[in-house]
């Protein structure tokens, strides 16, 4: 009995704080998204969501966000996997190189923005802004994934590779049958982290393009931010709840895949 | 990597933070010294509608005067220069007469008008109100030179500091002599002594009351 | 792997490293005078004449350190509580925390603003401290790490009569030292670079931390901005160089042991 009480006592501060600053705001937001009115709010149902889907800017933002995710996340995973494999072949200076690759994640954004404006200033007002944003995202976060992949690759025992060489396996064969199954769980983590970081890239888009950037990099968070200024709570809440819902379902899908993969590897 | 050991990073970090701390203190000192001194006045009331201000407070175009306003600064309250429009009625000897009711601040208090500055100022500058009577340009120049001359007495304080610097130079010299023994440690030691030099120089420099020209036109 | 291949590989990786570092080099170069004349004027102005920059630097440093320390300690205690004591609802709470961990900040920014307005905490530093200290990332990460520690250590210690605090300090913390340091580093970097929260929650431009100030500083003076950027880089770089081995080990522990 006493054990349980100490457990509760230890966990309570964090749970209280988390509820206060994350769960309660989420509940407030859900309430705002299904109600309408200035002053007194009354239940309106899904009208806000309907209105949202008819809003052009929201659809544009949604399309841009999905396009950004669909292009950038696989790219960064493949690139960092390739670089981690290459780094494995050099054992001497790999620590220094890993440190260097990780460094862009620590840089303050304003200086990067300055440089990007100097080099690619004129492209930022055209559709090429999307390419610039993608490059910025890749540059900033690939070191993180390289580190993770490298750590996991180090755990594969050499004997597997030696056995495979003795049996005459080619490079691609070694990769497919030894490396890939080992890395598979970590790819899931990396995808989640890459999505998290992709949403953090809103900061760069905001600093490069301002509040109303070019059409190709108008992200969901731009939408939310702009309506923040005119205190249009309904739209913001509806958009935010929609994002929450998308994340929920995405997490469930990924978790489902993970379970299936586990079950398959156990068989 | 050999260079990036914990001890070296700790040493470098401590040196950098010490320098930043000293720079903070010195910059507080220097920013205070860079403030332009001004004389202010509230004017003399003639009757209900008119009051007199000195001629020197009227700016070049004849329609504006500079006033000061309090605002919150980094650590204490500061005085900022603001522009106000005035309409001159007549000129009497050394004074200008203006209509009162267009010139009051929100609380009904007459604002403080700048009548003399030791250096040309613009709108938005931060100034320091001083009770010393500021004279013409020539008088100001002589005052500055007098200040520089009086600093020479403080140079006496520099003697123990010169002794410390000579001691540090001697240490650096012995390090140079033994350079063949441990390369990296030698470089780190020399860099460390250089930092000590710079810190002492900064601390010493902040004690002097350098005149404005030197500080602004470095 | 033949020698020639190895050399090509090295050249490729090193040139990649140079490309990665080039913005920093550009920034350092710009801070010495972009118009062509090499001068220390910007350094003189930022470091020695206007105390505003350095005062903001110290304040941001204090803020980031407090946030990082708070988050690390709280996450440690919470993860220990989750893992060690069988409590109902732990899994549910963990799932909710994982969900909120992935969400971007914009989603909870507006309701947080309203809530903090209601609590009368806007415009003070508590608005920046509190939501960041209770961030779920740390608790989730450390819970997963603690799953790798066998229960026997803790049970043996409590059989020997150790209280909760002793078990925590003497046994658990030394075992997860690398992930704790990683969490501190990530938390520090996140709070050092935060931009949206101060802009939304703080209304006086005077109290902005250094990262925000760098963003809203007007761009007429590129050299001053570069010097401020370098000032911004210093604590993060030093911290990272000091702890880079623990950091790599922490990440390896987290993702390699599942």
XYZ file of C-alpha atoms in Angstrom:
743
model
C 0.000 0.000 0.000
C 2.739 2.364 0.952
C 4.557 1.563 -2.251
C 1.630 2.664 -4.334
C 1.249 5.884 -2.435
C 4.868 6.881 -2.947
C 4.449 6.068 -6.609
C 1.468 8.334 -6.900
C 3.168 11.059 -4.898
C 6.184 11.019 -7.166
C 4.226 11.106 -10.390
C 1.630 13.662 -9.362
C 3.581 16.924 -10.031
C 4.252 16.022 -13.632
C 0.760 14.706 -14.275
C -0.799 17.805 -12.758
C 1.399 20.137 -14.762
C 0.922 18.189 -17.953
C -2.831 18.196 -17.507
C -2.885 21.878 -16.762
C -0.781 22.996 -19.673
C -1.497 20.428 -22.337
C -4.667 18.459 -21.737
C -6.891 21.263 -20.494
C -5.913 23.571 -23.367
C -6.697 20.729 -25.755
C -10.139 20.344 -24.174
C -10.724 24.097 -24.378
C -9.790 23.916 -28.005
C -12.163 21.075 -28.742
C -14.951 23.028 -27.061
C -14.120 26.135 -29.069
C -14.122 24.198 -32.277
C -17.621 22.916 -31.838
C -19.132 26.134 -30.612
C -19.566 29.618 -31.929
C -20.228 33.057 -30.587
C -18.486 36.083 -29.188
C -19.112 36.309 -25.485
C -21.590 33.573 -24.942
C -20.722 30.462 -26.867
C -23.299 28.011 -27.963
C -23.001 24.554 -29.354
C -22.892 24.600 -33.090
C -21.811 21.127 -33.967
C -19.706 20.417 -36.967
C -20.508 23.696 -38.710
C -17.062 25.078 -38.049
C -15.474 22.082 -39.684
C -17.718 22.378 -42.711
C -16.800 26.021 -43.048
C -13.162 25.111 -42.723
C -13.241 22.665 -45.567
C -14.736 25.286 -47.810
C -11.987 27.725 -46.985
C -9.506 27.907 -49.834
C -6.521 28.899 -47.769
C -7.018 25.980 -45.453
C -7.128 23.519 -48.317
C -4.026 25.093 -49.794
C -2.238 24.844 -46.466
C -3.296 21.224 -46.044
C -2.104 20.326 -49.531
C 1.216 22.060 -49.004
C 1.805 20.412 -45.661
C 1.117 16.961 -46.999
C 3.285 17.603 -50.032
C 6.114 18.765 -47.816
C 5.840 15.701 -45.586
C 5.507 13.258 -48.437
C 8.607 14.568 -50.182
C 10.882 15.378 -47.300
C 10.441 12.514 -44.877
C 11.383 9.631 -47.188
C 14.211 11.702 -48.655
C 15.797 12.424 -45.338
C 15.509 8.832 -44.156
C 17.107 7.448 -47.297
C 19.866 10.041 -47.365
C 20.777 9.593 -43.710
C 20.731 5.811 -44.059
C 23.125 6.017 -46.990
C 25.429 8.400 -45.134
C 25.349 6.235 -42.005
C 26.341 3.210 -44.092
C 29.154 5.185 -45.675
C 30.314 6.447 -42.303
C 30.521 2.923 -41.030
C 33.249 2.163 -43.500
C 35.474 4.898 -42.045
C 36.217 4.127 -38.464
C 38.853 6.686 -37.680
C 37.229 10.106 -37.916
C 33.613 9.119 -37.707
C 33.120 10.814 -34.331
C 34.236 14.178 -35.632
C 32.117 13.895 -38.742
C 29.056 12.904 -36.762
C 29.510 15.887 -34.492
C 29.828 18.170 -37.497
C 26.733 16.757 -39.191
C 24.695 17.223 -36.065
C 25.717 20.824 -35.594
C 23.123 22.520 -37.865
C 20.378 21.453 -35.519
C 21.860 23.659 -32.822
C 22.231 26.809 -34.866
C 19.966 29.761 -34.210
C 17.600 30.298 -37.058
C 18.133 33.954 -37.671
C 21.661 33.576 -38.992
C 20.630 30.815 -41.359
C 17.816 32.960 -42.647
C 20.263 35.765 -43.290
C 22.474 33.544 -45.395
C 19.588 32.021 -47.313
C 18.236 35.449 -48.108
C 21.617 36.510 -49.421
C 22.090 33.527 -51.691
C 18.597 32.645 -52.801
C 16.734 35.866 -52.179
C 14.994 36.083 -55.516
C 13.769 32.502 -55.487
C 11.859 32.997 -52.292
C 8.968 34.739 -53.977
C 8.407 32.054 -56.598
C 7.484 28.405 -56.481
C 11.119 27.523 -55.934
C 10.631 28.523 -52.312
C 9.461 24.989 -51.690
C 12.769 23.607 -52.888
C 14.626 26.034 -50.648
C 12.563 24.953 -47.660
C 13.172 21.285 -48.415
C 16.905 21.860 -48.667
C 16.868 23.776 -45.405
C 15.016 20.960 -43.682
C 17.428 18.353 -45.025
C 20.461 20.362 -44.019
C 19.204 20.970 -40.544
C 18.032 17.552 -39.469
C 19.940 14.909 -41.350
C 22.698 14.708 -38.737
C 20.193 13.630 -36.107
C 19.055 10.670 -38.176
C 22.596 9.773 -39.185
C 23.458 9.514 -35.496
C 20.540 7.217 -34.790
C 21.146 4.949 -37.762
C 24.848 4.797 -37.050
C 24.253 3.763 -33.457
C 21.977 0.987 -34.578
C 24.295 -0.164 -37.350
C 27.128 -0.509 -34.858
C 25.136 -3.143 -33.044
C 25.089 -5.603 -35.907
C 27.787 -8.156 -35.151
C 30.514 -8.511 -37.723
C 30.154 -12.264 -37.785
C 26.926 -12.021 -39.733
C 28.684 -10.134 -42.509
C 31.624 -12.535 -42.517
C 29.319 -15.519 -42.777
C 27.492 -13.913 -45.649
C 30.740 -13.172 -47.478
C 31.892 -16.726 -47.035
C 28.653 -17.918 -48.526
C 29.171 -15.637 -51.493
C 26.547 -12.959 -50.883
C 26.772 -9.758 -52.905
C 26.697 -6.259 -51.423
C 23.026 -5.776 -52.158
C 22.219 -9.209 -50.750
C 24.052 -8.447 -47.528
C 22.171 -5.223 -47.200
C 18.780 -6.792 -47.845
C 19.040 -9.786 -45.586
C 21.201 -8.584 -42.724
C 21.110 -4.833 -42.396
C 17.519 -4.094 -43.297
C 15.804 -6.391 -40.756
C 17.946 -4.984 -37.997
C 17.180 -1.430 -38.907
C 13.476 -1.878 -39.491
C 12.220 -0.912 -35.989
C 14.448 2.110 -35.919
C 13.059 3.313 -39.233
C 9.689 3.643 -37.515
C 11.181 5.865 -34.793
C 12.991 7.902 -37.381
C 9.831 8.477 -39.386
C 8.056 9.764 -36.295
C 10.962 12.034 -35.423
C 11.212 13.276 -39.003
C 7.540 14.220 -39.008
C 7.997 16.019 -35.696
C 10.918 17.974 -37.068
C 9.140 18.735 -40.314
C 6.457 20.558 -38.391
C 9.140 22.484 -36.557
C 10.283 23.742 -39.944
C 7.410 26.187 -39.871
C 9.762 28.600 -38.140
C 12.052 28.751 -41.142
C 9.148 29.177 -43.522
C 7.806 31.985 -41.370
C 11.121 33.779 -41.197
C 11.856 33.425 -44.878
C 8.492 34.316 -46.279
C 6.788 36.382 -43.632
C 3.211 35.916 -42.613
C 1.863 35.546 -46.124
C 4.567 33.692 -47.962
C 4.511 32.393 -51.470
C 1.810 29.900 -52.292
C 4.017 26.882 -52.320
C 5.181 27.111 -48.733
C 1.989 28.245 -47.047
C 1.762 25.658 -44.283
C -0.967 24.786 -41.813
C 0.719 26.686 -39.046
C 0.737 29.834 -41.195
C -3.009 29.461 -41.393
C -3.332 29.105 -37.632
C -0.956 31.970 -36.966
C -2.690 34.404 -39.296
C -6.061 33.818 -37.776
C -4.529 34.249 -34.368
C -4.046 37.901 -35.178
C -7.722 38.482 -35.865
C -8.746 36.341 -32.899
C -10.834 34.097 -35.107
C -10.950 31.419 -32.480
C -13.321 29.131 -34.281
C -11.188 28.614 -37.306
C -8.017 28.139 -35.331
C -9.609 25.641 -33.015
C -11.183 23.726 -35.839
C -7.896 23.586 -37.729
C -6.029 22.567 -34.600
C -8.515 19.852 -33.735
C -8.232 18.575 -37.267
C -4.455 18.419 -36.876
C -4.875 16.569 -33.602
C -7.182 14.107 -35.270
C -4.773 13.543 -38.155
C -1.941 12.927 -35.731
C -4.023 10.505 -33.699
C -4.900 8.452 -36.710
C -1.360 8.581 -38.086
C 0.035 7.369 -34.763
C -2.489 4.571 -34.633
C -1.580 3.483 -38.144
C 2.147 3.521 -37.363
C 1.558 1.637 -34.133
C -0.472 -0.903 -36.072
C 2.345 -1.360 -38.557
C 4.821 -1.736 -35.721
C 2.781 -4.478 -34.100
C 2.401 -6.292 -37.378
C 6.122 -6.033 -38.057
C 6.886 -7.393 -34.608
C 4.543 -10.268 -35.075
C 6.030 -11.030 -38.459
C 9.564 -10.994 -37.152
C 8.632 -13.260 -34.300
C 7.279 -15.909 -36.571
C 39.752 14.057 -30.347
C 42.623 15.209 -28.236
C 41.745 18.889 -28.351
C 38.146 18.525 -27.410
C 38.679 16.912 -24.002
C 36.447 17.926 -21.164
C 39.139 19.899 -19.367
C 40.011 21.992 -22.368
C 36.383 22.756 -23.079
C 35.905 23.681 -19.419
C 38.891 26.026 -19.525
C 37.814 27.630 -22.781
C 34.250 27.988 -21.547
C 35.282 29.575 -18.271
C 37.569 32.003 -20.071
C 34.833 32.992 -22.504
C 32.231 33.474 -19.808
C 34.609 35.492 -17.667
C 35.319 37.742 -20.643
C 31.612 38.151 -21.327
C 30.964 39.049 -17.713
C 33.716 41.637 -17.705
C 32.435 42.992 -21.022
C 28.978 43.352 -19.524
C 30.259 45.417 -16.630
C 32.498 47.493 -18.862
C 29.722 48.119 -21.371
C 27.439 49.326 -18.606
C 30.173 51.783 -17.606
C 30.879 52.927 -21.146
C 27.251 53.345 -22.107
C 26.875 55.636 -19.132
C 29.841 57.676 -20.220
C 28.524 57.989 -23.750
C 25.426 59.811 -22.596
C 25.259 63.392 -23.736
C 24.863 65.911 -20.951
C 22.006 68.376 -21.225
C 20.625 71.259 -19.272
C 16.865 71.383 -18.910
C 14.465 74.054 -17.859
C 10.766 74.374 -17.370
C 10.561 77.942 -18.467
C 9.290 81.016 -16.711
C 5.606 81.769 -16.561
C 4.532 85.240 -17.626
C 0.805 84.970 -17.380
C -1.854 82.316 -17.762
C -1.412 81.774 -21.449
C 2.206 82.557 -22.121
C 5.512 81.499 -20.784
C 9.111 82.060 -21.659
C 11.786 79.671 -22.730
C 15.443 80.430 -23.418
C 16.380 81.217 -26.984
C 18.799 78.309 -27.183
C 16.046 75.741 -26.861
C 14.510 76.597 -30.223
C 15.827 74.273 -32.889
C 16.957 75.130 -36.408
C 13.621 75.354 -38.185
C 12.123 77.675 -35.620
C 9.131 75.522 -34.872
C 10.300 72.715 -32.623
C 11.945 72.262 -29.289
C 13.375 69.134 -27.729
C 11.934 67.810 -24.478
C 12.919 64.884 -22.326
C 10.703 62.046 -21.270
C 11.298 59.342 -18.725
C 11.220 55.721 -19.772
C 12.250 52.422 -18.264
C 15.719 51.327 -19.219
C 17.709 48.169 -18.604
C 18.389 48.773 -14.928
C 17.128 52.234 -14.147
C 15.020 54.981 -15.660
C 16.319 56.807 -18.681
C 15.579 60.127 -20.310
C 14.707 60.101 -24.009
C 14.693 63.106 -26.323
C 11.377 63.955 -27.912
C 10.302 66.643 -30.331
C 7.467 69.063 -29.662
C 5.946 71.676 -31.928
C 5.659 75.206 -30.590
C 4.329 78.472 -31.891
C 6.398 81.514 -31.073
C 4.529 84.703 -30.302
C 7.266 87.157 -29.819
C 10.922 87.380 -28.972
C 12.186 89.381 -26.016
C 15.914 89.808 -25.471
C 17.105 86.280 -24.752
C 13.739 84.596 -24.381
C 11.076 83.345 -26.714
C 7.469 83.527 -25.645
C 5.041 80.800 -26.522
C 1.407 80.077 -25.935
C 0.964 77.795 -22.989
C -2.003 75.606 -23.614
C -0.667 73.795 -26.660
C 2.368 72.753 -24.813
C 1.334 70.905 -21.681
C 1.843 67.205 -21.149
C -1.008 64.905 -20.253
C -0.788 65.523 -16.520
C -0.983 69.252 -16.924
C 2.667 69.640 -16.084
C 4.943 71.711 -18.228
C 7.529 69.470 -19.873
C 11.246 69.818 -19.359
C 12.799 71.498 -22.346
C 16.407 71.045 -23.334
C 18.205 74.339 -23.482
C 21.854 73.338 -23.817
C 23.682 70.187 -24.843
C 27.348 69.299 -24.797
C 27.087 67.483 -28.138
C 24.573 67.619 -31.006
C 21.607 65.376 -30.309
C 18.761 63.902 -32.326
C 15.294 62.731 -31.565
C 15.306 59.418 -29.738
C 18.737 59.722 -28.145
C 19.162 58.876 -24.510
C 20.642 61.727 -22.514
C 21.766 62.507 -19.028
C 20.500 65.533 -17.174
C 23.338 67.407 -15.540
C 23.431 70.435 -13.307
C 26.721 71.682 -14.675
C 26.228 74.773 -16.776
C 27.014 73.808 -20.356
C 28.613 76.563 -22.338
C 29.291 77.184 -26.001
C 31.139 74.816 -28.263
C 34.517 76.276 -27.538
C 33.939 76.118 -23.814
C 32.895 72.490 -24.144
C 36.051 71.617 -26.047
C 38.157 73.149 -23.330
C 36.217 71.282 -20.681
C 36.929 68.012 -22.489
C 40.618 68.768 -22.718
C 40.667 69.630 -19.043
C 39.155 66.240 -18.346
C 41.788 64.475 -20.406
C 44.493 66.303 -18.509
C 43.025 65.341 -15.179
C 43.021 61.718 -16.203
C 46.737 61.743 -16.164
C 46.622 61.596 -12.406
C 44.873 58.258 -12.611
C 47.770 56.926 -14.593
C 49.491 56.559 -11.259
C 47.093 53.714 -10.594
C 48.519 52.092 -13.680
C 51.849 51.372 -12.020
C 50.858 48.186 -10.148
C 48.956 47.071 -13.215
C 52.079 47.591 -15.317
C 53.970 45.431 -12.860
C 51.405 42.638 -13.248
C 51.617 42.913 -17.033
C 55.401 42.661 -16.959
C 55.117 39.570 -14.813
C 52.726 37.989 -17.282
C 55.056 38.832 -20.160
C 57.846 37.108 -18.330
C 55.700 34.002 -17.946
C 54.878 33.990 -21.646
C 58.588 34.327 -22.433
C 59.463 31.285 -20.340
C 56.676 29.361 -22.056
C 58.118 30.252 -25.432
C 61.522 29.051 -24.355
C 60.178 25.645 -23.409
C 58.119 25.271 -26.563
C 59.686 22.068 -27.712
C 58.336 20.081 -24.810
C 54.553 20.061 -24.986
C 53.100 21.742 -28.037
C 49.392 21.918 -27.217
C 49.841 22.847 -23.611
C 52.079 25.712 -24.677
C 49.460 27.111 -27.029
C 46.749 26.798 -24.399
C 48.907 28.568 -21.841
C 49.706 31.452 -24.169
C 46.055 31.854 -25.045
C 45.239 31.863 -21.349
C 47.728 34.622 -20.622
C 46.396 36.616 -23.548
C 42.932 36.422 -22.051
C 44.251 37.657 -18.724
C 45.879 40.592 -20.514
C 42.663 41.542 -22.219
C 40.655 41.265 -19.017
C 43.059 43.478 -17.083
C 43.113 45.971 -19.935
C 39.322 46.137 -20.038
C 38.977 46.537 -16.287
C 41.602 49.277 -16.247
C 40.032 51.039 -19.218
C 36.676 51.188 -17.530
C 38.065 53.152 -14.634
C 39.111 56.027 -16.868
C 36.637 58.686 -17.841
C 37.421 58.748 -21.499
C 35.982 61.672 -23.434
C 33.214 61.060 -25.869
C 35.160 61.510 -29.104
C 37.447 58.584 -28.393
C 34.633 56.305 -27.374
C 32.435 56.968 -30.371
C 35.021 57.030 -33.098
C 36.968 53.913 -32.310
C 37.418 -1.772 -49.869
C 40.321 -0.585 -51.980
C 42.450 2.433 -51.096
C 41.094 4.523 -53.959
C 37.491 3.944 -52.931
C 38.343 4.805 -49.405
C 39.940 8.083 -50.440
C 36.937 9.051 -52.573
C 34.653 8.234 -49.695
C 36.665 10.402 -47.343
C 36.671 13.298 -49.771
C 32.914 13.025 -50.238
C 32.189 12.949 -46.541
C 34.569 15.749 -45.737
C 33.138 17.987 -48.453
C 29.696 17.256 -47.077
C 30.959 18.374 -43.689
C 32.293 21.589 -45.217
C 28.961 22.324 -46.864
C 27.258 21.735 -43.559
C 29.542 24.153 -41.737
C 29.505 26.879 -44.379
C 26.678 29.005 -42.907
C 28.643 29.410 -39.717
C 31.749 30.402 -41.613
C 29.658 32.864 -43.609
C 28.313 34.336 -40.410
C 31.774 34.789 -38.944
C 32.947 36.398 -42.153
C 30.003 38.785 -42.192
C 30.625 39.840 -38.639
C 33.905 41.408 -39.593
C 32.338 43.938 -41.912
C 30.329 43.041 -44.962
C 31.021 46.135 -46.993
C 34.563 45.130 -47.621
C 36.366 46.992 -44.885
C 37.620 44.683 -42.213
C 36.803 46.242 -38.884
C 35.989 45.288 -35.364
C 33.361 47.971 -35.083
C 30.436 45.602 -34.730
C 32.216 43.674 -32.004
C 33.008 46.918 -30.221
C 29.429 48.012 -30.406
C 27.849 44.773 -29.266
C 30.275 43.849 -26.551
C 31.492 47.107 -25.146
C 29.094 49.933 -25.842
C 25.525 48.778 -25.620
C 24.875 46.637 -22.591
C 21.453 45.551 -23.855
C 22.742 42.610 -25.872
C 24.838 41.109 -23.143
C 22.147 41.576 -20.512
C 19.689 39.740 -22.766
C 22.288 37.025 -23.208
C 22.629 36.412 -19.481
C 18.883 36.425 -18.971
C 18.280 33.941 -21.776
C 21.019 31.747 -20.355
C 19.353 31.725 -16.963
C 15.969 30.975 -18.494
C 17.236 28.094 -20.622
C 19.200 26.567 -17.763
C 16.188 26.691 -15.473
C 13.954 25.094 -18.067
C 16.444 22.352 -18.892
C 17.152 21.541 -15.252
C 13.496 21.542 -14.346
C 12.523 19.301 -17.191
C 15.325 16.831 -16.534
C 14.617 16.502 -12.820
C 10.891 16.235 -13.216
C 11.139 13.709 -16.034
C 13.554 11.603 -14.024
C 11.249 11.444 -11.038
C 8.191 10.793 -13.154
C 9.789 8.078 -15.268
C 10.975 6.369 -12.115
C 7.465 6.528 -10.686
C 5.913 5.175 -13.861
C 8.328 2.331 -14.192
C 8.794 1.191 -10.669
C 5.385 1.321 -9.118
C 2.477 -0.551 -10.545
C -0.163 2.086 -10.970
C -3.316 1.841 -12.941
C -3.603 4.032 -15.984
C 0.102 4.338 -16.623
C -0.229 3.086 -20.170
C -3.066 5.465 -20.945
C -1.151 8.429 -19.610
C 1.932 7.415 -21.561
C -0.061 7.145 -24.777
C -1.541 10.600 -24.278
C 1.921 11.979 -23.555
C 3.347 10.433 -26.705
C 0.559 11.999 -28.721
C 1.195 15.450 -27.294
C 4.898 15.004 -27.813
C 4.495 14.738 -31.563
C 2.138 17.678 -31.912
C 3.591 20.987 -33.050
C 3.300 23.877 -30.629
C 0.856 25.900 -32.689
C -1.920 23.494 -31.814
C -1.826 24.307 -28.102
C -0.557 27.863 -28.416
C -3.875 29.647 -28.491
C -5.559 27.791 -25.602
C -2.374 28.173 -23.568
C -2.543 31.898 -24.184
C -6.118 32.049 -22.952
C -5.362 29.895 -19.944
C -2.323 31.927 -18.925
C -4.285 35.109 -19.411
C -6.895 33.754 -17.059
C -4.209 32.881 -14.509
C -2.743 36.382 -14.831
C 0.661 35.007 -15.635
C 1.190 36.636 -19.005
C 4.148 38.998 -19.355
C 6.136 37.289 -16.641
C 8.705 34.583 -17.024
C 6.425 31.920 -15.593
C 4.676 31.715 -18.966
C 7.879 30.556 -20.576
C 9.028 28.369 -17.719
C 5.983 26.360 -16.830
C 4.754 24.899 -20.148
C 8.302 23.943 -21.065
C 9.140 22.298 -17.752
C 6.070 20.091 -18.006
C 6.780 19.054 -21.588
C 6.064 15.356 -22.101
C 9.113 14.552 -24.191
C 11.408 13.917 -21.235
C 9.085 11.680 -19.301
C 8.336 9.465 -22.307
C 11.986 9.184 -23.332
C 13.193 8.305 -19.838
C 10.403 5.807 -19.272
C 11.492 3.902 -22.337
C 15.105 4.029 -21.231
C 14.265 2.805 -17.749
C 12.595 -0.228 -19.240
C 16.042 -1.519 -20.057
C 17.205 -1.537 -16.441
C 16.541 -4.889 -14.776
C 14.226 -4.692 -11.836
C 16.528 -6.705 -9.626
C 18.818 -3.779 -8.886
C 16.050 -1.697 -7.450
C 14.482 -4.563 -5.586
C 17.776 -5.522 -4.045
C 18.339 -1.976 -2.932
C 14.933 -1.654 -1.334
C 15.361 -5.011 0.367
C 18.505 -3.610 1.886
C 16.450 -0.818 3.345
C 17.092 2.040 0.971
C 14.468 4.730 0.826
C 13.078 6.171 -2.388
C 15.487 9.070 -2.565
C 18.502 6.857 -2.028
C 17.412 4.427 -4.695
C 16.876 7.264 -7.100
C 20.115 9.075 -6.448
C 22.532 6.258 -5.904
C 21.289 3.585 -8.267
C 19.040 4.845 -11.016
C 20.726 8.127 -11.902
C 24.242 6.780 -12.417
C 22.856 4.062 -14.631
C 21.032 6.393 -16.964
C 23.534 9.205 -16.840
C 24.022 9.415 -20.619
C 20.313 9.709 -21.530
C 19.835 12.248 -18.727
C 22.582 14.398 -20.166
C 21.083 14.011 -23.635
C 17.722 15.156 -22.321
C 19.316 18.172 -20.657
C 21.085 19.096 -23.871
C 18.014 18.719 -26.073
C 15.892 20.650 -23.615
C 18.453 23.440 -23.367
C 18.777 23.748 -27.137
C 15.006 23.737 -27.607
C 14.459 26.473 -25.070
C 17.443 28.492 -26.241
C 16.051 28.575 -29.775
C 12.376 29.048 -28.980
C 10.730 31.808 -30.939
C 6.963 31.395 -31.105
C 6.230 31.201 -27.430
C 7.923 34.429 -26.333
C 6.378 36.350 -29.213
C 2.896 35.183 -28.295
C 3.090 35.245 -24.530
C 5.324 38.207 -23.805
C 4.091 41.568 -24.874
C 6.993 43.854 -24.105
C 9.822 43.721 -26.589
C 12.220 44.465 -23.765
C 11.786 41.104 -22.114
C 12.327 38.939 -25.162
C 15.093 36.362 -24.906
C 18.045 36.554 -27.202
C 16.808 34.175 -29.897
C 13.670 36.202 -30.484
C 15.607 39.451 -30.371
C 17.847 38.157 -33.117
C 14.794 37.565 -35.259
C 13.081 40.900 -34.786
C 16.216 42.989 -34.976
C 16.014 45.022 -38.128
C 18.324 44.012 -40.878
C 19.951 47.295 -41.682
C 22.923 46.331 -39.698
C 24.024 42.962 -40.941
C 27.301 42.970 -39.033
C 25.651 43.560 -35.677
C 23.228 40.800 -36.407
C 26.086 38.431 -37.267
C 27.893 39.230 -34.061
C 24.729 38.631 -32.072
C 24.317 35.350 -33.910
C 27.784 34.342 -32.809
C 26.923 35.305 -29.274
C 23.891 33.075 -29.598
C 26.034 30.174 -30.728
C 28.502 30.242 -27.838
C 26.689 28.479 -24.957
C 25.164 25.816 -27.161
C 28.471 25.003 -28.826
C 30.333 24.817 -25.523
C 27.708 22.596 -23.942
C 27.674 20.348 -26.976
C 31.443 19.980 -27.095
C 31.567 19.231 -23.391
C 28.949 16.499 -23.519
C 29.290 15.151 -27.043
C 30.289 11.668 -26.003
C 27.418 11.273 -23.558
C 25.087 12.628 -26.172
C 26.028 10.022 -28.751
C 25.884 7.311 -26.127
C 22.488 8.504 -24.953
C 21.009 8.326 -28.421
C 22.598 4.944 -29.014
C 21.107 3.643 -25.774
C 17.679 4.869 -26.629
C 17.381 3.506 -30.102
C 19.598 0.522 -30.109
C 18.202 -1.485 -27.296
C 14.719 -2.276 -28.486
